[in-house]
Amino acid sequence: MTQATRVLVVDDSASTREVLERNLRSEGHDVTTCSDVRTALGVLARGKIDLVVTDLRMPGADGMELVRHVRDNHRETGVIMVTGFATVGGAVSAMREGVDDYLPKPFSDDELRAAVSSCLDKVRLRRDIEPAGTVEPPRGLIGWSEPMQHVYSLIARASAVRVPVLITGESGTGKELVARAIHYQVPNEPGPFLAVNCAAIPEALIESELFGHAKGAFTGATGTREGFFVAADGGTLFLDEVAELAPAAQAKLLRVLQEKVVQPVGSDKTRATNVRIVAATNRDLELMARDGDFREDLFFRLHVLPIQIPPLRERGEDVVRLFRHFLAQAAEHSSIPTPRVTDAALRAMQRYSWPGNVRELQNVVQRLLVFADAGVIDSVDLPSVMRYTSPVSRQVAGVAVGDPVSLKELEGAHIRAVLASVDGNKTKAASILGIDRKSLRSKLA
Ligand SMILES: Nc1ncnc2c1ncn2[C@@H]1O[C@H](COP(=O)(O)OP(=O)(O)OP(=O)(O)O)[C@@H](O)[C@H]1O
Ligand SMILES: [Mg+2]
């Protein structure tokens, strides 16, 4: 949006209209005001509006009706809802209806400015047209399959617009790699890329790690600490395993996303930050939010640009491309010639379901290189679990391979393969297998 942004303000209170208009004008926006929804619909019908700032309760039609109209007819237009009847529940249901942001009255000039600026980022995001044709993989990523091309175009969009990104995908699909690609695709990104594993930091420390602390904020806080948000200023903060974030830290993170300020633990001062947030999880965060296991308002703030990474089994030929890439790399690393791979081995790989995704594939390559004789990798060299296919998958693949095996053998082989793919991490293996740790332990025994 190089020209002035066109903003429509809808509020029945003349004084609120005036405050909004003055503030938005001073930011260089082109502002139209109306006192009711019916007049607003007329303005929307007459010309392009980039952003609607509307009250919720007004005589006649209420703000939600206007929101629904905008969502149905002007998909790209941003919507900020202003209301005196703010409750978290109200904010969340408004966001479910497609409100981009929510501003409780009374709001400060800074809060208004922050809300408008992140809302306009979203508008820009919606207007960015999908790049046509094939998209080159960003550096570090291998694969040309269609679902990955879609991921690449989302990476390009994400790096062009600094909105929060939420990366989801099974374990080992490349979430961290994608997060890095978003950051490093920006030509002159001034700040660093910092990764924080939210599950790895003890709950008592997470807030001070992320937001910093003042001297004496708690026992042991002998100095001030700036925290990841300040350290990543101007760059990207990767919040890995964001679903594991403790409730208090979730509340603070929400505030950073809403107001673009951080408040260190034990300090009454806030500090402005400009950090691109890229969060990742292998859990269904939307479901967790609906079930009350994760703040729903935070979920809405994080998943502005969702990127879902497909599992390896949905990437077709990419399995073979990745395999060849890792094989050549590992062979070079060990200074041996790259082994030849038989067609039977490649077929078995493509049929396999790869529960541990790319990481499992990397591990398989490592093992093959150690055990494959005579510079050839054949299907018999593959881990047993990859050679067996269930009757169902045989049907799907239209082939019959391997000797019949019992369910128990198949289960055992599968469990071992999954465990190997996650480096023996039982929690991860259990989650991939869809069983709890206790059942996994008894099956292993
Ligand atoms: N498309 C790809 N091209 C090349 N390497 C890849 C690709 N996807 C993943 N990898 C490699 O696979 C491994 C796993 O990737 P990564 O750590 O990004 O996965 P993840 O989704 O973050 O996993 P987890 O859920 O366990 O945290 C890494 O070594 C990464 O370099
Ligand atoms: Mg990861």
XYZ file of C-alpha atoms and ligand atoms in Angstrom:
477
model
C 0.000 0.000 0.000
C 2.031 2.899 -1.227
C -0.883 5.312 -1.441
C -2.625 6.489 1.717
C -4.607 3.744 3.371
C -8.346 4.256 3.259
C -9.852 3.737 6.679
C -13.547 3.630 7.506
C -14.453 4.434 11.115
C -17.894 3.321 12.316
C -19.004 4.350 15.800
C -22.170 5.873 17.228
C -20.215 7.943 19.732
C -19.075 11.242 18.259
C -16.184 11.556 20.699
C -14.757 8.110 19.851
C -15.107 8.874 16.137
C -13.195 12.068 16.687
C -10.360 10.411 18.631
C -10.009 7.694 16.008
C -10.142 10.124 13.128
C -7.543 12.457 14.605
C -5.146 9.618 15.390
C -5.531 7.883 12.055
C -5.142 11.156 10.121
C -1.971 11.971 12.005
C -0.597 8.640 10.771
C -1.281 9.729 7.216
C -4.381 7.646 6.575
C -7.354 8.780 4.565
C -10.309 8.555 6.970
C -14.077 8.400 6.413
C -16.402 8.238 9.421
C -20.005 7.080 9.883
C -22.235 6.669 12.913
C -24.108 3.523 11.889
C -23.732 0.280 10.005
C -26.195 1.117 7.236
C -24.231 4.212 6.180
C -21.011 2.202 6.439
C -22.334 -0.401 3.994
C -22.999 2.430 1.530
C -19.408 3.696 1.853
C -18.056 0.168 1.333
C -20.186 -0.251 -1.768
C -18.844 2.964 -3.302
C -15.125 2.394 -3.103
C -12.192 0.354 -1.901
C -11.580 0.478 1.838
C -8.382 -0.998 3.264
C -9.356 -1.030 6.901
C -12.607 -0.825 8.863
C -12.477 0.259 12.502
C -15.880 -0.414 14.029
C -17.679 -0.263 17.325
C -19.525 -3.396 18.460
C -22.716 -2.074 20.049
C -24.558 0.531 18.044
C -28.236 1.323 17.649
C -29.679 -0.555 14.681
C -27.429 -3.195 13.162
C -24.444 -4.016 15.384
C -20.757 -4.217 14.571
C -20.751 -7.989 14.061
C -23.155 -7.606 11.176
C -20.756 -5.205 9.532
C -17.903 -7.644 10.154
C -19.797 -10.472 8.442
C -20.600 -8.240 5.493
C -16.946 -7.254 5.110
C -15.781 -10.865 5.363
C -18.299 -12.018 2.752
C -17.807 -9.180 0.290
C -14.398 -7.595 0.860
C -12.218 -10.496 1.876
C -8.959 -8.546 1.980
C -10.171 -5.576 3.988
C -8.859 -5.436 7.551
C -11.255 -5.142 10.489
C -10.522 -3.800 13.947
C -13.292 -3.933 16.512
C -13.433 -1.270 19.207
C -15.720 -1.774 22.157
C -16.410 -0.795 25.708
C -17.801 -4.241 26.467
C -14.488 -6.040 26.299
C -14.232 -9.519 27.656
C -11.741 -12.145 26.593
C -14.651 -14.324 25.493
C -16.035 -11.505 23.357
C -12.624 -10.869 21.812
C -12.202 -14.507 20.937
C -15.627 -14.895 19.385
C -15.075 -11.703 17.376
C -11.811 -13.147 16.066
C -13.596 -16.371 15.175
C -15.940 -14.278 13.026
C -12.991 -12.796 11.193
C -12.122 -9.654 13.142
C -8.396 -9.065 12.736
C -7.897 -7.198 15.958
C -9.762 -6.133 19.003
C -9.327 -2.887 20.909
C -10.982 -2.479 24.323
C -12.016 1.051 25.314
C -10.303 3.054 26.647
C -7.257 2.518 24.436
C -4.073 4.525 24.222
C -2.712 6.094 21.039
C 0.054 3.498 21.070
C -2.370 0.595 21.340
C -4.361 1.978 18.434
C -1.211 2.463 16.360
C 0.002 -1.087 17.095
C -3.382 -2.585 16.214
C -3.609 -0.617 12.949
C -0.099 -1.487 11.893
C -0.450 -5.236 12.473
C -3.855 -5.227 10.834
C -2.448 -3.519 7.738
C 0.280 -6.185 7.649
C -2.466 -8.776 7.413
C -4.159 -6.837 4.617
C -0.889 -6.782 2.682
C -0.526 -10.494 3.257
C -3.968 -11.220 1.823
C -3.256 -9.069 -1.227
C 0.023 -10.700 -2.107
C -0.731 -12.828 -5.073
C 0.431 -16.393 -5.167
C 3.611 -16.648 -7.270
C 2.920 -18.436 -10.534
C 4.663 -21.520 -11.884
C 7.242 -23.590 -10.074
C 8.873 -22.071 -7.031
C 12.568 -22.675 -6.394
C 13.230 -24.324 -3.048
C 14.784 -21.849 -0.614
C 18.364 -22.584 0.403
C 18.720 -25.701 2.524
C 15.426 -27.249 1.457
C 15.256 -30.201 -0.924
C 12.205 -31.224 -2.899
C 10.032 -30.189 -5.800
C 6.763 -31.924 -4.968
C 3.595 -29.894 -5.273
C 2.811 -29.717 -1.559
C 6.335 -28.443 -0.916
C 6.042 -25.847 -3.702
C 3.074 -24.525 -1.806
C 5.195 -24.348 1.345
C 7.906 -22.456 -0.575
C 5.440 -19.860 -1.792
C 4.236 -19.381 1.780
C 7.851 -18.960 2.916
C 8.282 -16.240 0.297
C 5.163 -14.473 1.504
C 6.115 -14.806 5.140
C 9.492 -13.246 4.546
C 7.957 -10.332 2.654
C 5.452 -9.454 5.395
C 6.380 -9.380 9.056
C 3.286 -11.061 10.446
C 3.373 -13.920 12.969
C 3.820 -17.316 11.331
C 2.649 -20.620 12.775
C 4.384 -23.682 11.383
C 2.742 -27.033 12.009
C 3.760 -30.485 10.919
C 4.692 -33.892 12.220
C 7.966 -34.476 13.955
C 10.942 -34.286 11.610
C 9.127 -32.628 8.699
C 11.440 -29.627 8.636
C 9.688 -27.013 10.762
C 12.892 -25.466 12.011
C 14.394 -25.479 8.538
C 11.366 -23.611 7.214
C 11.579 -21.072 10.056
C 15.199 -20.374 9.145
C 14.333 -20.120 5.467
C 11.771 -17.407 6.235
C 14.374 -15.372 8.075
C 17.264 -15.841 5.677
C 15.195 -15.089 2.570
C 15.018 -11.443 3.568
C 17.943 -9.805 1.760
C 19.001 -7.289 4.405
C 17.392 -8.572 7.548
C 19.035 -6.390 10.190
C 18.466 -8.629 13.217
C 19.458 -12.181 14.123
C 17.577 -15.475 13.983
C 17.124 -16.835 17.486
C 15.503 -20.169 18.324
C 13.928 -20.964 21.689
C 12.608 -24.398 22.543
C 9.681 -23.592 24.816
C 9.530 -27.178 26.088
C 13.170 -27.267 27.121
C 13.173 -24.272 29.464
C 11.821 -24.843 32.992
C 8.511 -23.131 33.619
C 9.978 -20.934 36.351
C 12.583 -19.501 33.989
C 10.701 -19.167 30.715
C 9.395 -15.649 31.320
C 12.767 -14.249 32.257
C 14.406 -16.078 29.333
C 11.924 -14.661 26.855
C 11.198 -11.218 28.222
C 14.214 -10.556 30.431
C 14.299 -9.549 34.070
C 15.278 -6.617 36.221
C 18.000 -6.850 38.834
C 16.556 -8.370 42.006
C 13.350 -9.491 40.274
C 13.633 -12.836 42.025
C 16.149 -14.730 44.153
C 19.213 -15.218 42.031
C 18.503 -12.327 39.664
C 21.769 -10.593 40.483
C 21.843 -8.552 37.312
C 19.469 -7.484 34.593
C 18.917 -9.783 31.664
C 17.618 -8.675 28.343
C 15.771 -11.803 27.206
C 15.274 -13.328 23.776
C 12.735 -10.764 22.577
C 15.161 -7.898 23.041
C 18.094 -9.909 21.725
C 16.141 -10.774 18.553
C 15.056 -7.173 17.948
C 14.902 -6.427 14.244
C 15.171 -10.131 13.466
C 13.259 -13.354 13.996
C 12.395 -15.218 17.164
C 11.601 -18.883 16.564
C 9.353 -20.230 19.321
C 9.674 -23.969 18.904
C 7.177 -26.294 20.602
C 5.042 -23.270 21.402
C 2.177 -25.496 22.606
C 4.228 -26.252 25.727
C 4.408 -22.614 26.819
C 3.181 -22.108 30.418
C 0.009 -20.024 30.904
C 1.785 -17.018 32.463
C 4.236 -16.870 29.585
C 1.341 -17.218 27.130
C -0.277 -14.145 28.682
C 2.926 -12.142 28.297
C 3.480 -13.313 24.759
C -0.031 -12.192 23.908
C 0.815 -8.744 25.172
C 3.956 -8.574 23.044
C 1.949 -9.507 19.972
C -0.812 -7.043 20.793
C 1.216 -4.043 21.807
C 4.656 -4.775 20.403
C 6.266 -4.068 23.764
C 8.033 -6.324 26.240
C 8.014 -5.939 29.984
C 10.893 -7.655 31.795
C 10.031 -9.657 34.905
C 10.140 -7.387 37.967
C 10.294 -4.187 35.937
C 7.590 -1.591 35.490
C 9.139 -0.307 32.299
C 8.169 -1.597 28.889
C 10.344 -1.609 25.849
C 9.257 -1.522 22.215
C 10.296 -4.511 20.124
C 10.134 -5.278 16.477
C 10.516 -9.024 16.260
C 9.168 -11.396 13.662
C 7.537 -14.276 15.528
C 7.702 -17.701 13.951
C 6.146 -20.362 16.174
C 6.111 -24.106 15.584
C 4.393 -27.129 17.006
C 3.687 -30.720 16.060
C 0.443 -30.595 18.033
C -2.993 -29.489 16.877
C -2.901 -26.036 18.439
C -6.317 -25.079 17.145
C -7.867 -28.084 18.864
C -5.909 -27.353 22.041
C -7.222 -23.782 21.967
C -10.783 -24.980 21.510
C -10.414 -27.420 24.398
C -8.975 -24.761 26.674
C -5.460 -26.253 26.727
C -3.929 -23.202 25.054
C -5.078 -19.560 25.102
C -7.423 -19.145 22.191
C -6.752 -15.419 21.798
C -3.031 -16.195 21.573
C -3.702 -18.906 19.023
C -5.463 -16.358 16.790
C -2.531 -13.956 17.113
C 0.009 -16.637 16.237
C -1.670 -18.269 13.289
C -1.906 -15.160 11.105
C 0.101 -16.950 8.445
C -0.195 -20.693 8.976
C 2.264 -22.978 7.210
C 1.439 -26.643 7.334
C 4.359 -28.837 6.342
C 3.209 -32.042 4.674
C 4.512 -35.348 5.982
C 7.131 -37.042 3.830
C 4.680 -39.755 2.698
C 2.675 -37.063 0.868
C 5.638 -35.668 -1.043
C 5.815 -38.275 -3.809
C 9.150 -38.236 -5.634
C 10.733 -36.065 -2.946
C 11.496 -39.186 -0.915
C 13.865 -40.327 -3.626
C 15.324 -36.846 -4.122
C 15.984 -36.441 -0.422
C 17.394 -39.941 -0.168
C 19.836 -39.354 -3.021
C 20.830 -36.005 -1.575
C 21.538 -37.351 1.917
C 23.287 -40.410 0.496
C 25.630 -38.339 -1.661
C 26.289 -35.991 1.235
C 27.022 -38.784 3.709
C 29.227 -40.636 1.214
C 31.235 -37.507 0.559
C 31.554 -36.945 4.261
C 33.007 -40.452 4.698
C 35.143 -40.100 1.549
C 33.602 -43.119 -0.149
C 31.962 -43.334 -3.573
C 28.188 -42.847 -3.527
C 26.559 -46.289 -3.573
C 24.210 -47.241 -6.407
C 20.590 -47.730 -5.355
C 18.442 -50.421 -6.951
C 14.952 -49.694 -8.222
C 13.513 -52.198 -5.758
C 15.036 -50.242 -2.882
C 13.659 -46.962 -4.225
C 10.207 -48.495 -4.625
C 10.256 -49.800 -1.062
C 11.188 -46.343 0.166
C 8.335 -44.733 -1.675
C 5.849 -47.215 -0.280
C 6.993 -46.764 3.294
C 4.997 -44.382 5.477
C 7.972 -42.572 7.092
C 6.517 -41.880 10.528
C 9.660 -39.974 11.492
C 9.671 -38.024 8.223
C 12.876 -36.409 6.923
C 14.793 -37.027 10.126
C 14.016 -40.754 9.918
C 15.131 -40.760 6.303
C 18.434 -39.160 7.313
C 18.937 -41.849 9.954
C 18.158 -44.621 7.488
C 20.775 -43.240 5.103
C 23.382 -43.169 7.856
C 22.738 -46.804 8.722
C 22.685 -47.919 5.090
C 26.025 -46.371 4.419
C 27.535 -48.368 7.238
C 25.990 -51.684 6.230
C 25.593 -51.652 2.453
C 28.225 -53.836 0.781
C 29.785 -53.554 -2.589
C 28.604 -50.041 -3.300
C 25.021 -51.131 -3.924
C 21.940 -50.488 -1.836
C 19.189 -52.998 -2.456
C 15.798 -53.455 -0.803
C 17.193 -56.224 1.423
C 19.538 -53.661 2.978
C 16.656 -51.511 4.120
C 15.379 -51.715 7.704
C 12.958 -54.636 7.921
C 10.001 -52.400 8.656
C 10.428 -50.741 5.267
C 10.297 -54.002 3.397
C 7.026 -55.100 4.871
C 3.843 -53.489 3.777
C 0.490 -54.228 5.275
C -2.118 -55.859 3.021
C -3.857 -52.485 2.852
C -0.792 -50.603 1.710
C 0.005 -53.436 -0.734
C -3.387 -52.930 -2.208
C -2.897 -49.192 -2.379
C 0.502 -49.590 -3.948
C -0.768 -52.415 -6.160
C 2.214 -54.610 -5.389
C 3.124 -57.647 -3.375
C 6.523 -57.558 -1.683
C 8.306 -59.319 1.075
C 7.357 -62.426 2.955
C 4.164 -62.453 4.983
C 4.829 -61.398 8.574
C 2.809 -61.641 11.743
C 1.175 -58.593 13.282
C 3.469 -58.856 16.257
C 6.593 -58.770 14.109
C 5.240 -55.869 12.128
C 4.357 -53.971 15.272
C 7.741 -54.599 16.813
C 9.592 -53.541 13.684
C 7.472 -50.451 13.346
C 8.003 -49.407 16.955
C 11.760 -49.861 16.602
C 11.838 -47.846 13.377
C 9.870 -45.010 14.925
C 12.090 -44.989 17.999
C 15.180 -44.897 15.825
C 13.746 -42.039 13.814
C 13.429 -39.880 16.914
C 16.788 -40.880 18.346
C 15.246 -43.075 21.014
C 13.053 -40.322 22.474
C 10.156 -42.329 23.947
C 7.854 -39.355 24.413
C 8.143 -38.432 20.756
C 7.873 -42.044 19.608
C 4.723 -42.551 21.679
C 3.145 -39.437 20.234
C 3.915 -40.542 16.662
C 2.560 -44.012 17.360
C -0.559 -42.560 18.950
C -0.138 -44.457 22.217
C 0.928 -43.287 25.664
C 4.390 -43.802 27.102
C 3.199 -46.514 29.437
C 1.868 -48.670 26.604
C 5.046 -48.036 24.671
C 7.144 -49.221 27.593
C 5.112 -52.392 28.018
C 5.287 -53.114 24.277
C 9.053 -52.649 24.366
C 9.325 -54.988 27.320
N 13.025 -30.399 2.753
C 14.154 -30.723 3.374
N 15.317 -30.732 2.706
C 16.460 -31.080 3.311
N 16.566 -31.404 4.608
C 15.450 -31.421 5.325
C 14.183 -31.070 4.752
N 13.257 -31.169 5.715
C 13.879 -31.540 6.828
N 15.204 -31.692 6.615
C 16.198 -32.143 7.625
O 15.528 -33.058 8.481
C 15.881 -32.857 9.834
C 14.639 -32.516 10.626
O 14.212 -31.211 10.287
P 13.731 -30.173 11.411
O 14.570 -30.272 12.624
O 13.585 -28.840 10.776
O 12.288 -30.836 11.715
P 11.188 -30.427 12.772
O 9.903 -30.446 12.076
O 11.603 -29.158 13.457
O 11.248 -31.659 13.790
P 10.734 -31.760 15.332
O 9.240 -31.773 15.302
O 11.288 -33.049 15.801
O 11.271 -30.577 16.051
C 16.910 -31.750 9.841
O 18.200 -32.335 9.840
C 16.671 -31.024 8.538
O 17.832 -30.411 8.067
Mg 12.020 -28.885 15.491
